[in-house]
CSV table of C-alpha atoms in Angstrom, one decimal:
chain,number,residue,atom,x,y,z
A,1,UNK,CA,7.5,-47.0,-10.6
A,2,UNK,CA,9.4,-44.8,-8.3
A,3,UNK,CA,7.4,-43.3,-5.4
A,4,UNK,CA,8.3,-39.5,-5.4
A,5,UNK,CA,7.2,-37.3,-2.4
A,6,UNK,CA,4.6,-35.0,-3.6
A,7,UNK,CA,5.6,-31.2,-2.8
A,8,UNK,CA,2.9,-29.3,-0.9
A,9,UNK,CA,2.3,-26.0,-2.9
A,10,UNK,CA,4.0,-22.8,-1.6
A,11,UNK,CA,1.5,-20.8,0.5
A,12,UNK,CA,-0.2,-18.2,-1.3
A,13,UNK,CA,0.4,-14.5,0.3
A,14,UNK,CA,-2.7,-13.2,1.5
A,15,UNK,CA,-3.5,-9.2,2.1
A,16,UNK,CA,-4.0,-7.7,5.5
A,17,UNK,CA,-7.4,-6.0,5.6
A,18,UNK,CA,-7.1,-2.3,6.1
A,19,UNK,CA,-3.3,-2.4,5.6
A,20,UNK,CA,-2.7,-0.3,2.3
A,21,UNK,CA,1.3,-0.8,1.9
A,22,UNK,CA,3.5,-3.4,3.5
A,23,UNK,CA,7.3,-2.1,3.1
A,24,UNK,CA,10.4,-4.3,4.1
A,25,UNK,CA,13.6,-2.4,5.2
A,26,UNK,CA,16.4,-4.7,4.5
A,27,UNK,CA,20.2,-4.6,4.4
A,28,UNK,CA,22.7,-7.4,3.4
A,29,UNK,CA,24.8,-6.6,6.7
A,30,UNK,CA,24.4,-6.0,10.3
A,31,UNK,CA,25.4,-2.8,11.7
A,32,UNK,CA,24.3,-0.4,8.8
A,33,UNK,CA,21.8,1.5,10.6
A,34,UNK,CA,18.5,-0.4,9.2
A,35,UNK,CA,16.7,-0.4,12.7
A,36,UNK,CA,17.6,3.3,13.0
A,37,UNK,CA,16.2,4.2,9.3
A,38,UNK,CA,13.2,1.9,10.0
A,39,UNK,CA,12.2,3.8,13.5
A,40,UNK,CA,13.0,7.3,12.1
A,41,UNK,CA,11.0,6.5,8.7
A,42,UNK,CA,8.0,5.2,10.9
A,43,UNK,CA,7.9,8.5,12.9
A,44,UNK,CA,8.5,10.6,10.0
A,45,UNK,CA,5.7,9.2,8.0
A,46,UNK,CA,3.3,9.3,11.2
A,47,UNK,CA,4.2,12.9,11.7
A,48,UNK,CA,3.4,13.6,7.8
A,49,UNK,CA,-0.1,12.3,8.7
A,50,UNK,CA,-0.1,8.9,7.7
A,51,UNK,CA,-1.2,5.8,9.9
A,52,UNK,CA,1.9,3.7,10.5
A,53,UNK,CA,2.8,0.5,12.1
A,54,UNK,CA,6.4,-1.0,12.4
A,55,UNK,CA,7.3,-5.0,12.9
A,56,UNK,CA,10.5,-5.8,14.5
A,57,UNK,CA,11.1,-8.8,12.4
A,58,UNK,CA,14.8,-9.0,13.7
A,59,UNK,CA,14.1,-11.9,16.0
A,60,UNK,CA,17.6,-12.5,17.4
A,61,UNK,CA,18.3,-8.8,17.8
A,62,UNK,CA,15.3,-6.9,18.4
A,63,UNK,CA,16.3,-3.4,19.1
A,64,UNK,CA,13.0,-1.6,18.1
A,65,UNK,CA,11.9,-1.5,21.7
A,66,UNK,CA,14.6,0.4,23.2
A,67,UNK,CA,14.9,2.9,20.2
A,68,UNK,CA,10.9,3.5,20.3
A,69,UNK,CA,11.0,3.7,24.2
A,70,UNK,CA,8.4,1.0,24.7
A,71,UNK,CA,8.8,-2.3,26.5
A,72,UNK,CA,5.4,-3.3,28.1
A,73,UNK,CA,4.1,-6.6,27.1
A,74,UNK,CA,1.3,-6.3,24.6
A,75,UNK,CA,-2.2,-7.2,25.7
A,76,UNK,CA,-4.0,-10.3,24.4
A,77,UNK,CA,-7.3,-9.5,23.0
A,78,UNK,CA,-10.5,-11.8,22.5
A,79,UNK,CA,-9.8,-14.5,20.0
A,80,UNK,CA,-6.1,-14.7,20.9
A,81,UNK,CA,-5.5,-11.4,18.9
A,82,UNK,CA,-2.5,-9.3,19.9
A,83,UNK,CA,-3.0,-5.4,20.7
A,84,UNK,CA,0.3,-3.6,19.5
A,85,UNK,CA,2.0,-1.1,21.7
A,86,UNK,CA,1.9,2.5,20.5
A,87,UNK,CA,4.9,4.8,20.7
A,88,UNK,CA,5.4,8.2,19.2
A,89,UNK,CA,2.2,7.8,17.1
A,90,UNK,CA,3.5,4.4,15.5
A,91,UNK,CA,1.9,0.8,16.4
A,92,UNK,CA,4.7,-1.4,17.1
A,93,UNK,CA,5.3,-5.2,17.8
A,94,UNK,CA,8.4,-6.9,18.5
A,95,UNK,CA,9.7,-10.3,20.1
A,96,UNK,CA,11.4,-7.9,22.5
A,97,UNK,CA,8.3,-7.3,24.2
A,98,UNK,CA,7.9,-10.9,24.9
A,99,UNK,CA,11.4,-11.8,25.7
A,100,UNK,CA,13.1,-8.7,27.1
A,101,UNK,CA,16.4,-8.1,28.6
A,102,UNK,CA,19.5,-10.0,27.5
A,103,UNK,CA,18.2,-13.7,27.3
A,104,UNK,CA,18.8,-14.7,23.6
A,105,UNK,CA,16.2,-16.4,21.6
A,106,UNK,CA,17.4,-19.8,20.2
A,107,UNK,CA,14.9,-21.1,17.4
A,108,UNK,CA,14.8,-22.8,14.4
A,109,UNK,CA,13.2,-21.9,11.0
A,110,UNK,CA,9.5,-23.3,11.6
A,111,UNK,CA,9.4,-21.0,14.9
A,112,UNK,CA,10.6,-18.1,13.2
A,113,UNK,CA,8.0,-18.5,10.6
A,114,UNK,CA,5.2,-18.8,13.2
A,115,UNK,CA,6.2,-15.6,15.1
A,116,UNK,CA,6.4,-13.7,11.5
A,117,UNK,CA,3.0,-15.0,10.8
A,118,UNK,CA,1.6,-14.1,14.2
A,119,UNK,CA,3.1,-10.6,13.9
A,120,UNK,CA,1.4,-10.1,10.6
A,121,UNK,CA,-1.9,-12.0,11.0
A,122,UNK,CA,-2.8,-12.0,14.7
A,123,UNK,CA,-2.0,-8.4,15.6
A,124,UNK,CA,-4.8,-6.0,15.6
A,125,UNK,CA,-3.4,-3.6,13.2
A,126,UNK,CA,-6.6,-1.9,12.3
A,127,UNK,CA,-6.2,0.8,9.4
A,128,UNK,CA,-2.8,1.3,8.4
A,129,UNK,CA,-1.5,3.5,5.3
A,130,UNK,CA,2.2,1.8,5.9
A,131,UNK,CA,3.2,-1.2,7.7
A,132,UNK,CA,7.1,-1.1,8.0
A,133,UNK,CA,9.1,-4.3,8.7
A,134,UNK,CA,12.6,-4.0,10.1
A,135,UNK,CA,14.3,-7.1,8.5
A,136,UNK,CA,17.1,-9.0,10.3
A,137,UNK,CA,20.6,-8.7,8.4
A,138,UNK,CA,21.4,-11.1,5.8
A,139,UNK,CA,19.2,-13.4,3.2
A,140,UNK,CA,17.5,-15.8,5.5
A,141,UNK,CA,14.2,-17.4,6.7
A,142,UNK,CA,12.4,-14.4,7.8
A,143,UNK,CA,12.1,-13.0,4.3
A,144,UNK,CA,10.9,-16.3,2.7
A,145,UNK,CA,8.2,-16.4,5.7
A,146,UNK,CA,7.2,-12.7,4.9
A,147,UNK,CA,6.7,-13.1,1.2
A,148,UNK,CA,4.8,-16.4,1.7
A,149,UNK,CA,2.6,-14.7,4.3
A,150,UNK,CA,1.7,-11.4,2.8
A,151,UNK,CA,2.1,-9.5,-0.6
A,152,UNK,CA,4.8,-6.8,0.1
A,153,UNK,CA,4.4,-3.2,-1.7
A,154,UNK,CA,8.1,-3.5,-2.0
A,155,UNK,CA,11.7,-3.2,-0.2
A,156,UNK,CA,14.0,-0.3,1.0
A,157,UNK,CA,17.5,-1.5,1.1
A,158,UNK,CA,20.0,0.6,3.4
A,159,UNK,CA,23.9,0.5,3.1
A,160,UNK,CA,26.9,2.5,4.3
A,161,UNK,CA,28.7,3.8,1.3
A,162,UNK,CA,31.7,1.2,2.0
A,163,UNK,CA,32.4,-1.2,-0.5
A,164,UNK,CA,32.2,-4.3,2.0
A,165,UNK,CA,28.7,-3.1,2.8
A,166,UNK,CA,27.6,-2.5,-0.6
A,167,UNK,CA,28.8,-6.1,-1.4
A,168,UNK,CA,26.3,-7.3,0.9
A,169,UNK,CA,23.6,-5.0,-0.1
A,170,UNK,CA,23.8,-6.3,-3.3
A,171,UNK,CA,23.1,-9.7,-2.1
A,172,UNK,CA,19.9,-8.3,-0.4
A,173,UNK,CA,18.8,-6.5,-3.8
A,174,UNK,CA,19.2,-10.0,-5.6
A,175,UNK,CA,17.4,-11.9,-2.9
A,176,UNK,CA,14.2,-9.3,-3.2
A,177,UNK,CA,14.5,-9.8,-6.8
A,178,UNK,CA,14.5,-13.7,-6.4
A,179,UNK,CA,11.3,-13.7,-4.6
A,180,UNK,CA,9.6,-11.0,-7.0
A,181,UNK,CA,9.7,-7.9,-4.3
A,182,UNK,CA,9.9,-4.5,-6.0
A,183,UNK,CA,13.0,-2.4,-4.8
A,184,UNK,CA,11.3,1.1,-3.9
A,185,UNK,CA,14.8,2.4,-3.5
A,186,UNK,CA,18.1,2.6,-1.5
A,187,UNK,CA,19.4,4.8,1.4
A,188,UNK,CA,22.9,5.5,2.3
A,189,UNK,CA,23.5,5.7,6.0
A,190,UNK,CA,26.6,7.1,7.7
A,191,UNK,CA,27.0,8.7,4.7
A,192,UNK,CA,29.5,11.3,6.2
A,193,UNK,CA,30.4,13.0,9.3
A,194,UNK,CA,30.7,16.9,9.7
A,195,UNK,CA,33.1,18.1,12.5
A,196,UNK,CA,31.3,20.0,15.1
A,197,UNK,CA,34.3,22.2,15.6
A,198,UNK,CA,35.6,23.1,12.1
A,199,UNK,CA,32.4,22.2,10.4
A,200,UNK,CA,34.3,20.5,7.8
A,201,UNK,CA,32.8,17.1,6.2
A,202,UNK,CA,34.8,14.2,6.7
A,203,UNK,CA,34.3,11.3,4.5
A,204,UNK,CA,34.7,8.2,6.8
A,205,UNK,CA,33.0,5.5,4.5
A,206,UNK,CA,33.6,6.9,1.0
A,207,UNK,CA,30.4,8.8,0.4
A,208,UNK,CA,28.3,8.2,-2.5
A,209,UNK,CA,29.0,4.6,-2.8
A,210,UNK,CA,25.0,3.7,-2.5
A,211,UNK,CA,24.0,6.5,-5.0
A,212,UNK,CA,26.5,5.0,-7.6
A,213,UNK,CA,25.1,1.4,-6.9
A,214,UNK,CA,21.6,2.6,-7.4
A,215,UNK,CA,22.6,4.2,-10.7
A,216,UNK,CA,24.3,1.3,-12.1
A,217,UNK,CA,21.5,-1.0,-11.3
A,218,UNK,CA,18.7,1.8,-12.3
A,219,UNK,CA,17.3,1.9,-9.0
A,220,UNK,CA,15.9,4.9,-7.0
A,221,UNK,CA,18.1,6.6,-4.6
A,222,UNK,CA,16.2,7.9,-1.7
A,223,UNK,CA,19.1,10.1,-0.2
A,224,UNK,CA,21.8,9.7,2.5
A,225,UNK,CA,21.8,10.0,6.2
A,226,UNK,CA,24.8,11.6,7.9
A,227,UNK,CA,26.9,10.3,10.8
A,228,UNK,CA,25.6,12.4,13.6
A,229,UNK,CA,25.9,11.9,17.6
A,230,UNK,CA,22.2,13.1,17.8
A,231,UNK,CA,20.8,10.3,15.7
A,232,UNK,CA,22.5,7.6,18.0
A,233,UNK,CA,21.6,9.5,21.0
A,234,UNK,CA,18.0,9.7,20.1
A,235,UNK,CA,18.0,5.9,19.2
A,236,UNK,CA,19.7,4.9,22.8
A,237,UNK,CA,17.3,7.1,24.7
A,238,UNK,CA,14.0,6.0,23.0
A,239,UNK,CA,13.3,9.5,21.5
A,240,UNK,CA,14.4,9.1,17.7
A,241,UNK,CA,15.6,12.1,16.1
A,242,UNK,CA,12.7,12.3,13.9
A,243,UNK,CA,10.5,13.6,16.8
A,244,UNK,CA,12.4,16.8,16.3
A,245,UNK,CA,10.5,17.3,13.3
A,246,UNK,CA,11.0,18.1,9.5
A,247,UNK,CA,12.6,21.3,10.3
A,248,UNK,CA,15.5,19.9,12.5
A,249,UNK,CA,18.7,19.6,10.3
A,250,UNK,CA,19.2,16.0,11.7
A,251,UNK,CA,15.5,14.9,11.2
A,252,UNK,CA,14.8,16.7,7.9
A,253,UNK,CA,16.7,13.9,5.7
A,254,UNK,CA,14.4,11.2,7.4
A,255,UNK,CA,11.4,13.4,6.4
A,256,UNK,CA,12.9,13.6,2.7
A,257,UNK,CA,13.5,10.1,2.4
A,258,UNK,CA,9.9,9.2,4.1
A,259,UNK,CA,7.8,11.5,1.6
A,260,UNK,CA,9.7,9.6,-1.3
A,261,UNK,CA,9.1,6.3,0.2
A,262,UNK,CA,5.2,7.1,0.6
A,263,UNK,CA,5.2,8.3,-3.1
A,264,UNK,CA,7.0,5.4,-4.5
A,265,UNK,CA,4.9,2.6,-2.4
A,266,UNK,CA,1.9,4.4,-3.4
A,267,UNK,CA,2.9,4.3,-7.1
A,268,UNK,CA,3.7,0.5,-6.8
A,269,UNK,CA,0.5,-0.2,-5.1
A,270,UNK,CA,-1.8,1.2,-7.8
A,271,UNK,CA,0.4,-0.5,-10.3
A,272,UNK,CA,-0.1,-4.0,-8.3
A,273,UNK,CA,-3.8,-3.2,-8.2
A,274,UNK,CA,-3.9,-2.6,-12.1
A,275,UNK,CA,-1.9,-5.8,-12.7
A,276,UNK,CA,-4.5,-7.6,-10.3
A,277,UNK,CA,-7.4,-6.3,-12.0
A,278,UNK,CA,-6.2,-7.1,-15.7
A,279,UNK,CA,-5.4,-10.9,-14.6
């Protein structure tokens, strides 16, 4: 009789006490502004009165510390618990706090899995309405670690409107589908550019591609964010544009997206609770 190796059952995800909604922000491709959206979305939600946390799960390229303007090493509490940094009203954790500067992190899958688990389970998040997770680009180990560790409320997928970015965004959508994570909606970043001199709208990346993709796939389109120097400057200076508030022309788009994300996530949470009660 052949001796087969018994496969260990996949770990079951367990809820985080006190955290109402866990939302992944992903993209199939790097350079589409996923972290810019994550950071401004977190700040907009906090300014709308929600309790918000942000995990920088982009282990190889952690940009959240720079964009949120916080770099100090987090305090280790009793029982090896980690206290997240707080920036602009948002609780934040990033591998960039532990390994700052230009030093690259070289690690394999199991180490990545361990870091993701620590960020979720060992950090003192307290009571949160939303915990946003800024994912690395692509469709790799981090997402699998995530869905094995905690139940996700859903995912927001970011893309520029170019065909190249959208091709990769479709892969990200398929990845979430395969691991049974609900797509809350899509966001188009760098949608268009308004010339500061003639005020004409310049279509750099073929505006509207993400919205068309959402329609084709029967998914929610949350809106678009224009390409604007103020958004880039805010991220580079650690003072994201969302701090300007919902009345600012550049920040307004993030607040509109934040309201829709909150609404969709809360609806999805209620749906998941109903399914859990029935089963």
